[in-house]
Short mmCIF file of C-alpha atoms and ligand atoms in Angstrom, two decimals:
data_model
loop_
_atom_site.label_atom_id
_atom_site.label_comp_id
_atom_site.label_asym_id
_atom_site.label_seq_id
_atom_site.Cartn_x
_atom_site.Cartn_y
_atom_site.Cartn_z
CA MET A 10 -1.27 -0.78 -30.90
CA PHE A 11 -1.18 2.80 -29.66
CA ASP A 12 1.62 5.17 -30.68
CA LYS A 13 1.14 7.58 -27.81
CA VAL A 14 -0.50 7.29 -24.41
CA LEU A 15 -1.38 10.19 -22.12
CA ILE A 16 -0.97 9.35 -18.44
CA ALA A 17 -3.62 11.22 -16.42
CA ASN A 18 -1.91 10.86 -13.07
CA ARG A 19 1.21 11.74 -11.07
CA GLY A 20 3.78 10.20 -8.75
CA GLU A 21 4.85 6.60 -8.70
CA ILE A 22 1.88 5.32 -10.69
CA ALA A 23 2.50 7.75 -13.55
CA LEU A 24 6.08 6.44 -13.66
CA ARG A 25 4.87 2.84 -13.49
CA ILE A 26 2.64 3.37 -16.53
CA HIS A 27 5.38 5.24 -18.37
CA ARG A 28 7.71 2.28 -17.88
CA ALA A 29 5.24 -0.21 -19.34
CA CYS A 30 4.63 2.08 -22.33
CA ARG A 31 8.33 2.52 -23.05
CA GLU A 32 8.87 -1.22 -22.98
CA MET A 33 6.06 -1.58 -25.51
CA GLY A 34 7.54 1.10 -27.79
CA ILE A 35 4.77 3.56 -26.97
CA GLN A 36 5.45 7.27 -26.47
CA THR A 37 4.18 8.90 -23.30
CA VAL A 38 2.62 12.24 -22.49
CA ALA A 39 2.75 13.36 -18.87
CA VAL A 40 0.32 15.89 -17.47
CA HIS A 41 1.14 17.92 -14.40
CA SER A 42 0.04 20.73 -12.16
CA THR A 43 2.26 23.78 -11.63
CA ALA A 44 3.36 22.17 -8.33
CA ASP A 45 4.72 19.13 -10.21
CA SER A 46 6.90 20.72 -12.92
CA ASP A 47 9.97 19.01 -11.44
CA ALA A 48 8.34 15.65 -10.80
CA MET A 49 10.02 12.50 -12.09
CA HIS A 50 7.02 11.46 -14.18
CA VAL A 51 7.32 14.76 -16.05
CA ARG A 52 11.09 14.40 -16.47
CA LEU A 53 10.90 10.90 -17.92
CA ALA A 54 7.90 11.25 -20.22
CA ASP A 55 8.47 11.98 -23.91
CA GLU A 56 6.27 15.07 -23.65
CA SER A 57 4.51 16.92 -20.89
CA VAL A 58 1.64 19.34 -20.64
CA CYS A 59 0.83 21.59 -17.68
CA ILE A 60 -2.87 21.21 -16.91
CA GLY A 61 -3.45 23.68 -14.11
CA PRO A 62 -2.67 25.00 -10.65
CA PRO A 63 -1.79 22.79 -7.64
CA PRO A 64 -5.22 21.86 -6.24
CA ALA A 65 -6.21 18.51 -7.78
CA ARG A 66 -9.70 19.75 -8.69
CA ASP A 67 -8.06 22.33 -10.98
CA SER A 68 -5.50 19.98 -12.55
CA TYR A 69 -5.54 16.18 -12.12
CA LEU A 70 -9.34 16.21 -11.82
CA ASN A 71 -9.86 18.80 -14.54
CA ILE A 72 -11.42 16.82 -17.39
CA PRO A 73 -11.43 19.59 -20.06
CA SER A 74 -7.74 20.35 -19.39
CA ILE A 75 -6.75 16.70 -19.66
CA LEU A 76 -8.70 16.22 -22.89
CA SER A 77 -7.14 19.38 -24.35
CA ALA A 78 -3.69 18.07 -23.43
CA ALA A 79 -4.45 14.77 -25.18
CA THR A 80 -5.61 16.65 -28.28
CA ILE A 81 -2.60 18.97 -28.36
CA ALA A 82 -0.18 16.07 -27.91
CA GLY A 83 -1.98 13.82 -30.40
CA ALA A 84 -2.38 10.93 -27.95
CA ASP A 85 -4.32 7.81 -28.95
CA ALA A 86 -5.26 6.62 -25.50
CA ILE A 87 -5.47 7.77 -21.87
CA HIS A 88 -4.42 5.74 -18.84
CA PRO A 89 -6.00 7.07 -15.63
CA GLY A 90 -3.82 5.19 -13.09
CA TYR A 91 -5.53 4.90 -9.69
CA GLY A 92 -7.26 7.59 -7.65
CA PHE A 93 -8.09 10.92 -9.35
CA LEU A 94 -10.31 10.19 -12.40
CA SER A 95 -9.71 6.45 -12.60
CA GLU A 96 -13.18 5.51 -11.35
CA ASN A 97 -15.06 8.44 -12.83
CA ALA A 98 -17.52 7.09 -15.42
CA ARG A 99 -18.10 10.58 -16.85
CA PHE A 100 -14.39 10.89 -17.55
CA ALA A 101 -14.25 7.51 -19.29
CA GLU A 102 -17.23 8.58 -21.41
CA ALA A 103 -15.68 11.94 -22.27
CA VAL A 104 -12.40 10.27 -23.24
CA GLU A 105 -14.18 7.96 -25.68
CA ALA A 106 -16.46 10.76 -26.97
CA HIS A 107 -13.36 12.74 -27.93
CA GLY A 108 -12.00 9.85 -29.95
CA PHE A 109 -9.40 8.56 -27.48
CA THR A 110 -9.27 5.07 -26.02
CA PHE A 111 -9.83 4.82 -22.28
CA ILE A 112 -7.42 2.26 -20.83
CA GLY A 113 -9.88 0.68 -18.45
CA PRO A 114 -13.35 -0.82 -18.28
CA THR A 115 -16.54 0.53 -19.86
CA PRO A 116 -18.20 3.57 -18.25
CA ASP A 117 -21.18 1.33 -17.41
CA HIS A 118 -19.04 -1.05 -15.38
CA ILE A 119 -17.28 1.84 -13.63
CA ARG A 120 -20.64 3.35 -12.70
CA MET A 121 -22.09 0.03 -11.57
CA MET A 122 -19.20 -0.71 -9.20
CA GLY A 123 -18.85 2.91 -8.02
CA ASP A 124 -22.19 2.64 -6.25
CA LYS A 125 -21.60 0.07 -3.56
CA ILE A 126 -25.24 -0.91 -3.29
CA VAL A 127 -25.52 -1.57 -7.03
CA ALA A 128 -22.16 -3.36 -6.85
CA LYS A 129 -23.42 -5.65 -4.11
CA GLN A 130 -26.69 -6.35 -5.94
CA THR A 131 -24.72 -7.18 -9.08
CA ALA A 132 -22.31 -9.38 -7.12
CA HIS A 133 -25.28 -11.23 -5.66
CA GLU A 134 -26.69 -11.84 -9.15
CA LEU A 135 -23.27 -13.09 -10.21
CA GLY A 136 -23.34 -15.67 -7.46
CA LEU A 137 -20.86 -14.03 -5.08
CA PRO A 138 -21.49 -14.29 -1.32
CA LEU A 139 -22.20 -10.96 0.41
CA VAL A 140 -21.70 -9.59 3.92
CA PRO A 141 -25.15 -9.66 5.56
CA GLY A 142 -26.62 -6.17 5.74
CA SER A 143 -29.14 -3.69 4.40
CA PRO A 144 -30.29 -4.40 0.84
CA GLY A 145 -30.14 -0.68 0.02
CA PRO A 146 -29.34 2.69 1.63
CA VAL A 147 -30.65 3.18 5.16
CA GLY A 148 -32.74 6.27 5.77
CA SER A 149 -33.45 6.20 9.49
CA LEU A 150 -32.09 5.32 12.88
CA GLU A 151 -34.94 2.86 13.39
CA GLU A 152 -33.83 0.90 10.34
CA ILE A 153 -30.30 0.58 11.68
CA VAL A 154 -31.49 -0.58 15.08
CA ALA A 155 -33.90 -3.09 13.55
CA LEU A 156 -31.14 -4.42 11.31
CA GLY A 157 -28.68 -4.69 14.21
CA GLU A 158 -31.22 -6.69 16.19
CA LYS A 159 -31.78 -8.95 13.18
CA ILE A 160 -28.20 -9.64 11.99
CA GLY A 161 -26.51 -9.13 15.35
CA TRP A 162 -24.32 -6.32 16.73
CA PRO A 163 -21.87 -4.82 16.02
CA VAL A 164 -22.75 -3.42 12.62
CA LEU A 165 -20.79 -1.12 10.32
CA ILE A 166 -22.28 1.96 8.66
CA LYS A 167 -20.63 2.55 5.27
CA ALA A 168 -20.89 5.23 2.57
CA VAL A 169 -22.63 4.19 -0.65
CA ALA A 170 -20.06 6.22 -2.62
CA GLY A 171 -17.26 5.10 -0.26
CA GLY A 172 -13.54 4.84 -0.84
CA GLY A 173 -10.32 5.17 1.13
CA GLY A 174 -12.02 3.89 4.28
CA ARG A 175 -13.93 7.15 4.77
CA GLY A 176 -17.47 7.43 6.04
CA MET A 177 -17.29 4.14 7.99
CA LYS A 178 -18.51 3.84 11.57
CA VAL A 179 -18.77 0.78 13.81
CA VAL A 180 -21.92 0.60 15.93
CA ASP A 181 -21.66 -1.66 18.99
CA GLY A 182 -25.30 -1.51 19.95
CA PRO A 183 -28.52 0.53 19.79
CA ALA A 184 -27.16 3.21 22.15
CA ASP A 185 -24.35 4.18 19.72
CA ALA A 186 -26.44 4.13 16.57
CA ALA A 187 -27.62 7.75 16.49
CA GLU A 188 -24.17 9.29 16.82
CA ALA A 189 -22.54 6.85 14.37
CA PHE A 190 -25.31 7.41 11.80
CA SER A 191 -24.89 11.16 11.93
CA LEU A 192 -21.06 11.01 11.86
CA ALA A 193 -20.97 8.57 8.95
CA ARG A 194 -23.36 10.73 6.95
CA THR A 195 -21.42 13.92 7.65
CA GLU A 196 -18.13 12.27 6.69
CA ALA A 197 -19.62 10.76 3.54
CA LYS A 198 -21.11 14.10 2.52
CA ALA A 199 -17.77 15.87 2.98
CA ALA A 200 -15.74 13.19 1.16
CA PHE A 201 -18.08 12.18 -1.66
CA SER A 202 -20.78 14.90 -1.80
CA ASN A 203 -23.22 12.05 -1.16
CA ASP A 204 -24.46 11.28 2.35
CA SER A 205 -26.17 8.03 1.45
CA VAL A 206 -25.09 5.16 3.74
CA TYR A 207 -25.80 1.46 4.14
CA VAL A 208 -25.22 -1.11 6.86
CA GLU A 209 -23.22 -4.34 7.01
CA LYS A 210 -22.59 -6.82 9.76
CA TYR A 211 -19.23 -5.89 11.30
CA LEU A 212 -16.85 -8.80 10.88
CA GLY A 213 -14.46 -8.40 13.80
CA ALA A 214 -11.99 -11.16 12.95
CA ARG A 215 -11.84 -10.68 9.21
CA ARG A 216 -9.04 -10.74 6.71
CA HIS A 217 -9.11 -8.59 3.60
CA ILE A 218 -8.61 -10.87 0.61
CA GLU A 219 -8.81 -9.48 -2.90
CA ILE A 220 -8.64 -11.18 -6.27
CA GLN A 221 -6.89 -9.63 -9.26
CA VAL A 222 -8.79 -10.24 -12.48
CA LEU A 223 -8.39 -9.52 -16.19
CA GLY A 224 -11.18 -9.61 -18.76
CA ASP A 225 -11.20 -9.00 -22.51
CA GLY A 226 -14.64 -7.34 -22.57
CA ARG A 227 -16.04 -10.15 -24.69
CA GLY A 228 -16.60 -12.80 -22.08
CA GLU A 229 -13.11 -14.15 -21.51
CA GLY A 230 -11.74 -13.66 -18.02
CA ILE A 231 -9.10 -15.01 -15.68
CA HIS A 232 -7.86 -14.40 -12.15
CA LEU A 233 -4.28 -13.86 -11.03
CA GLY A 234 -4.60 -15.09 -7.48
CA GLU A 235 -5.22 -13.21 -4.29
CA ARG A 236 -3.63 -10.46 -2.24
CA ASP A 237 -3.97 -10.27 1.52
CA CYS A 238 -4.35 -6.64 2.60
CA SER A 239 -5.45 -7.21 6.19
CA LEU A 240 -2.83 -4.97 7.74
CA GLN A 241 -4.61 -1.63 7.74
CA ARG A 242 -4.82 1.66 9.58
CA ARG A 243 -8.24 3.32 9.69
CA HIS A 244 -9.49 0.84 7.08
CA GLN A 245 -6.66 1.83 4.73
CA LYS A 246 -4.02 -0.60 3.58
CA VAL A 247 -0.51 -0.34 5.03
CA LEU A 248 1.16 -3.57 3.92
CA GLU A 249 0.02 -6.21 1.44
CA GLU A 250 1.18 -9.70 0.60
CA ALA A 251 0.59 -12.45 -1.94
CA PRO A 252 -0.31 -15.20 -1.60
CA SER A 253 -2.35 -14.91 1.60
CA PRO A 254 -0.89 -16.85 4.53
CA ALA A 255 -4.46 -17.43 5.74
CA LEU A 256 -5.91 -19.42 2.83
CA ASN A 257 -5.58 -23.10 2.08
CA ALA A 258 -5.45 -24.47 -1.47
CA GLU A 259 -9.17 -25.25 -1.60
CA GLN A 260 -10.19 -21.78 -0.38
CA ARG A 261 -7.76 -20.13 -2.80
CA GLN A 262 -9.11 -22.05 -5.76
CA ARG A 263 -12.74 -21.52 -4.75
CA ILE A 264 -12.53 -17.73 -4.49
CA GLY A 265 -10.34 -17.39 -7.59
CA GLU A 266 -12.78 -19.37 -9.70
CA LEU A 267 -15.76 -17.44 -8.36
CA ALA A 268 -14.10 -14.12 -9.24
CA ALA A 269 -13.05 -15.24 -12.72
CA ALA A 270 -16.56 -16.56 -13.44
CA ALA A 271 -18.02 -13.20 -12.37
CA VAL A 272 -15.68 -11.36 -14.75
CA ARG A 273 -16.68 -13.61 -17.62
CA ARG A 274 -20.40 -13.18 -16.96
CA LEU A 275 -20.03 -9.41 -16.68
CA LYS A 276 -18.00 -9.29 -19.91
CA TYR A 277 -15.67 -7.09 -17.92
CA ARG A 278 -12.87 -5.36 -19.83
CA GLY A 279 -9.39 -4.74 -18.47
CA ALA A 280 -7.90 -5.14 -15.00
CA GLY A 281 -10.02 -5.14 -11.88
CA THR A 282 -10.06 -6.33 -8.31
CA LEU A 283 -12.83 -8.05 -6.42
CA GLU A 284 -12.50 -7.40 -2.71
CA PHE A 285 -13.73 -9.84 -0.07
CA LEU A 286 -13.65 -10.15 3.66
CA PHE A 287 -12.67 -13.61 4.89
CA GLN A 288 -13.75 -14.91 8.26
CA ASP A 289 -14.17 -18.45 9.63
CA GLY A 290 -13.43 -20.02 6.26
CA GLU A 291 -16.05 -17.98 4.38
CA PHE A 292 -15.68 -15.15 1.84
CA TYR A 293 -17.93 -12.09 1.71
CA PHE A 294 -17.83 -9.70 -1.26
CA ILE A 295 -17.47 -6.02 -0.29
CA GLU A 296 -16.60 -4.17 -3.49
CA MET A 297 -14.97 -4.22 -6.90
CA ASN A 298 -12.34 -1.72 -7.95
CA THR A 299 -12.46 -1.06 -11.68
CA ARG A 300 -8.85 0.04 -12.03
CA LEU A 301 -5.25 -0.81 -11.27
CA GLN A 302 -4.59 -1.06 -7.51
CA VAL A 303 -1.71 0.43 -5.53
CA GLU A 304 -0.69 -3.10 -4.50
CA HIS A 305 -0.68 -4.61 -8.02
CA PRO A 306 3.13 -5.18 -7.99
CA ILE A 307 2.90 -8.08 -5.52
CA THR A 308 0.71 -9.91 -8.03
CA GLU A 309 3.23 -9.08 -10.74
CA ALA A 310 6.00 -10.46 -8.54
CA VAL A 311 4.35 -13.83 -7.95
CA THR A 312 2.91 -14.28 -11.47
CA GLY A 313 5.61 -12.63 -13.59
CA ILE A 314 2.87 -10.77 -15.50
CA ASP A 315 3.08 -7.06 -16.21
CA LEU A 316 -0.45 -5.89 -15.42
CA VAL A 317 -0.12 -2.47 -17.04
CA ARG A 318 1.06 -4.08 -20.23
CA GLU A 319 -1.99 -6.35 -20.15
CA GLN A 320 -4.27 -3.34 -19.54
CA ILE A 321 -2.81 -1.60 -22.58
CA ARG A 322 -3.02 -4.70 -24.78
CA ILE A 323 -6.66 -5.27 -23.85
CA ALA A 324 -7.55 -1.60 -24.41
CA ALA A 325 -5.99 -1.81 -27.87
CA GLY A 326 -8.50 -4.56 -28.66
CA GLY A 327 -6.19 -7.52 -28.30
CA PRO A 328 -7.28 -10.91 -27.03
CA LEU A 329 -6.45 -11.81 -23.44
CA GLY A 330 -3.43 -13.77 -24.59
CA LEU A 331 -3.36 -15.57 -21.26
CA SER A 332 -5.45 -18.47 -20.11
CA GLN A 333 -6.03 -19.58 -16.53
CA LYS A 334 -3.45 -22.33 -16.83
CA ASP A 335 -0.77 -19.75 -17.76
CA ILE A 336 -1.15 -18.22 -14.31
CA VAL A 337 1.24 -19.95 -11.95
CA ILE A 338 1.80 -18.42 -8.53
CA GLN A 339 5.45 -18.74 -7.56
CA GLY A 340 7.00 -17.72 -4.27
CA HIS A 341 5.82 -14.84 -2.12
CA ALA A 342 5.78 -11.04 -2.27
CA ILE A 343 5.16 -8.25 0.24
CA GLU A 344 4.64 -4.53 -0.36
CA CYS A 345 5.08 -1.67 2.12
CA ARG A 346 3.44 1.66 1.38
CA ILE A 347 5.86 4.36 2.44
CA ASN A 348 4.26 7.68 3.23
CA ALA A 349 5.78 11.10 3.87
CA GLU A 350 4.29 11.19 7.36
CA ASN A 351 5.40 11.13 10.95
CA PRO A 352 5.50 7.38 11.75
CA GLU A 353 3.70 7.86 15.08
CA THR A 354 1.28 10.74 14.60
CA PHE A 355 0.79 10.20 10.84
CA ILE A 356 0.90 13.96 10.32
CA PRO A 357 1.97 14.61 6.70
CA SER A 358 5.59 15.66 6.23
CA PRO A 359 5.99 17.20 2.79
CA GLY A 360 9.17 19.10 1.91
CA LYS A 361 12.57 18.71 0.36
CA VAL A 362 14.18 15.30 0.07
CA ILE A 363 17.86 15.86 0.89
CA ASP A 364 19.21 12.31 0.52
CA TYR A 365 17.70 9.47 -1.42
CA HIS A 366 19.04 5.96 -1.57
CA PRO A 367 16.63 3.17 -2.48
CA PRO A 368 17.47 -0.42 -1.53
CA GLY A 369 18.45 -2.91 -4.22
CA GLY A 370 19.48 -6.49 -4.68
CA LEU A 371 17.69 -9.68 -5.59
CA GLY A 372 13.93 -9.58 -5.29
CA VAL A 373 13.69 -5.88 -4.43
CA ARG A 374 11.57 -3.40 -6.38
CA VAL A 375 11.01 0.24 -5.49
CA ASP A 376 8.29 2.20 -7.26
CA SER A 377 8.77 5.86 -6.45
CA GLY A 378 9.17 9.23 -8.09
CA LEU A 379 11.53 10.49 -5.39
CA TYR A 380 15.06 11.78 -6.00
CA ALA A 381 17.55 13.81 -3.96
CA GLY A 382 16.65 17.49 -4.24
CA TYR A 383 12.98 16.84 -5.05
CA SER A 384 10.42 18.78 -3.05
CA ILE A 385 7.32 16.80 -2.14
CA PRO A 386 4.39 19.17 -2.64
CA PRO A 387 1.81 19.35 0.17
CA PHE A 388 -1.23 19.09 -2.11
CA TYR A 389 -1.52 15.38 -2.79
CA ASP A 390 -1.58 11.92 -1.24
CA SER A 391 1.33 11.32 1.12
CA MET A 392 2.39 7.96 -0.31
CA VAL A 393 5.82 8.58 -1.85
CA ALA A 394 7.25 5.10 -2.41
CA LYS A 395 6.33 1.46 -2.55
CA LEU A 396 8.86 -1.14 -1.51
CA ILE A 397 8.08 -4.56 -2.94
CA VAL A 398 10.14 -7.60 -2.07
CA SER A 399 9.75 -11.10 -3.40
CA GLY A 400 11.37 -14.43 -2.69
CA PRO A 401 10.76 -18.14 -2.52
CA SER A 402 8.92 -18.01 0.82
CA ARG A 403 7.21 -15.66 3.22
CA ASN A 404 10.03 -15.95 5.73
CA GLU A 405 12.62 -15.00 3.15
CA CYS A 406 10.47 -12.03 2.16
CA LEU A 407 10.31 -10.85 5.77
CA MET A 408 14.10 -11.03 6.14
CA ARG A 409 14.56 -9.30 2.77
CA LEU A 410 12.10 -6.62 3.79
CA ARG A 411 13.95 -6.01 7.05
CA ARG A 412 17.26 -5.53 5.28
CA SER A 413 15.71 -3.41 2.50
CA LEU A 414 14.08 -1.10 5.03
CA GLU A 415 17.47 -0.78 6.78
CA GLU A 416 19.06 0.31 3.50
CA PHE A 417 16.33 2.74 2.47
CA VAL A 418 17.38 6.36 2.97
CA ILE A 419 14.88 9.16 2.44
CA GLY A 420 16.50 12.13 4.18
CA GLY A 421 15.04 15.54 4.92
CA ILE A 422 11.45 14.49 5.56
CA GLU A 423 9.70 12.10 7.92
CA THR A 424 8.49 8.81 6.51
CA THR A 425 6.68 5.70 7.71
CA ILE A 426 9.80 3.54 7.20
CA PRO A 427 10.26 3.20 11.03
CA LEU A 428 6.64 2.02 11.32
CA HIS A 429 7.26 -0.71 8.73
CA GLN A 430 10.45 -1.69 10.53
CA LYS A 431 8.48 -2.20 13.73
CA ILE A 432 5.79 -4.21 11.98
CA ILE A 433 8.32 -6.46 10.26
CA GLN A 434 10.36 -6.91 13.43
CA GLN A 435 7.26 -8.08 15.27
CA HIS A 436 6.53 -10.62 12.55
CA ILE A 437 10.13 -11.84 12.64
CA HIS A 438 10.16 -12.19 16.47
CA TRP A 439 6.97 -14.12 16.23
CA LEU A 440 8.38 -16.43 13.55
CA GLU A 441 11.62 -16.94 15.44
CA ARG A 442 9.66 -17.98 18.50
CA LEU A 443 7.49 -20.21 16.38
CA VAL A 444 10.44 -22.14 14.96
CA GLY A 445 12.20 -22.17 18.35
CA LEU A 446 15.10 -19.89 17.34
CA LYS A 447 14.46 -17.37 20.11
CA LYS A 448 12.49 -17.31 23.35
P1 ADP B 230 -13.32 1.59 0.99
O1 ADP B 230 -13.96 1.52 -0.37
O2 ADP B 230 -13.62 2.83 1.73
O3 ADP B 230 -11.88 1.22 0.97
P2 ADP B 230 -14.12 -1.13 1.70
O4 ADP B 230 -15.52 -1.58 1.62
O5 ADP B 230 -13.20 -1.55 0.59
O6 ADP B 230 -14.09 0.45 1.85
O7 ADP B 230 -13.49 -1.59 3.08
C1 ADP B 230 -12.21 -1.19 3.51
C2 ADP B 230 -11.83 -1.97 4.76
O8 ADP B 230 -12.75 -1.69 5.81
C3 ADP B 230 -11.84 -3.48 4.60
O9 ADP B 230 -10.65 -3.97 4.08
C4 ADP B 230 -12.06 -3.93 6.03
O10 ADP B 230 -10.87 -3.92 6.79
C5 ADP B 230 -12.99 -2.86 6.58
N1 ADP B 230 -14.39 -3.31 6.41
C6 ADP B 230 -15.23 -3.04 5.38
N2 ADP B 230 -16.42 -3.65 5.55
C7 ADP B 230 -16.35 -4.32 6.73
C8 ADP B 230 -17.25 -5.14 7.49
N3 ADP B 230 -18.49 -5.40 7.08
N4 ADP B 230 -16.79 -5.66 8.66
C9 ADP B 230 -15.54 -5.41 9.11
N5 ADP B 230 -14.66 -4.65 8.44
C10 ADP B 230 -15.04 -4.10 7.28
#
């Protein structure tokens, strides 16, 4: 097992990884930009190294700085978290080339899944059902129109290097295709320095269902059930739950087994997520994320398994230690992503947190680096906390979520807590009507 792990990330996920390490008796090294000297992940880590100025490209994305920090601190392994360098195959290669262990999959698997066309081709070879669409990148307007006529409108133009819902445009019919094609390419170029796009049939009544998997890199692999992440804004997740209220037992088992079989055939190493759209009883693979996901805690809540601990154990060369029959889904869990943003305009609201009181009690988990007096820097993602509740049933989770959101105080900045309160209240009204409690 490792003695010391460097955490190449910030915020709540850096803390999350630190916690797993401490519970395993592993020392932690935090890295931080000059804007994050006072951050909680820096305060709690055993050691910390400043890796550059505030812009992420100069610090959290600066590979030479991170490798130097690992060398100086004498770390054995590097955990990339999510975002930043977590899906950068070159980084994973450089980490290994410098004699450290990368806590994640092989660079080849990262690269394969980072290109969505290659990912879809691979998924097809692995026997996973795909969304109908272009077999490769589309190069002309004529191709899009021909495809729309063939598979039926509307279609969705997506970036080959996509992520975070960027570079996606819905095309209702031939008349919209030219503008959408040009917009998608411009957005993709700006976000990923790659303007290559492809086309999928637009599934208008879909659910987003994703399967958490673990593989040992030698052909063993299991799944840990699904997460339903259908509640989104601009194709980005807002609230996630497990298990999905939309699946029946047969559908759940079918997609879980398909995903686990794919992991075994790939000889995938570590934690990953296969994402599917679900419509009219059918699943359609869209992508695989070769890293820990933001919403991993809901899987932890319903399985009782610490996913970061498993990632670390696998990276250290251990066997899976879990078989499919060890995975028992119990109860329900819901996560709200809380952002430092205006809850109506979604304009970021960085600044000083004056008051901070997280909710507590049975079945409540808050993953956040916030504290009273902390100043949220304006340079990074606006997600500042995750509220995860669990309980025996979905209804109990909703009631627990309502009371936890009522308790949550983050003073001094604007947050999306009021947005979550509205969403939950709507669900609760709907349920109350359903069971005849209220008209
Ligand atoms: P990204 O990598 O940018 O997050 P994904 O391919 O994972 O993109 O898709 C993100 C979300 O966009 C999905 O959860 C879904 O809501 C929507 N989406 C993606 N593909 C389609 C599609 N073919 N039809 C309808 N919605 C889609």
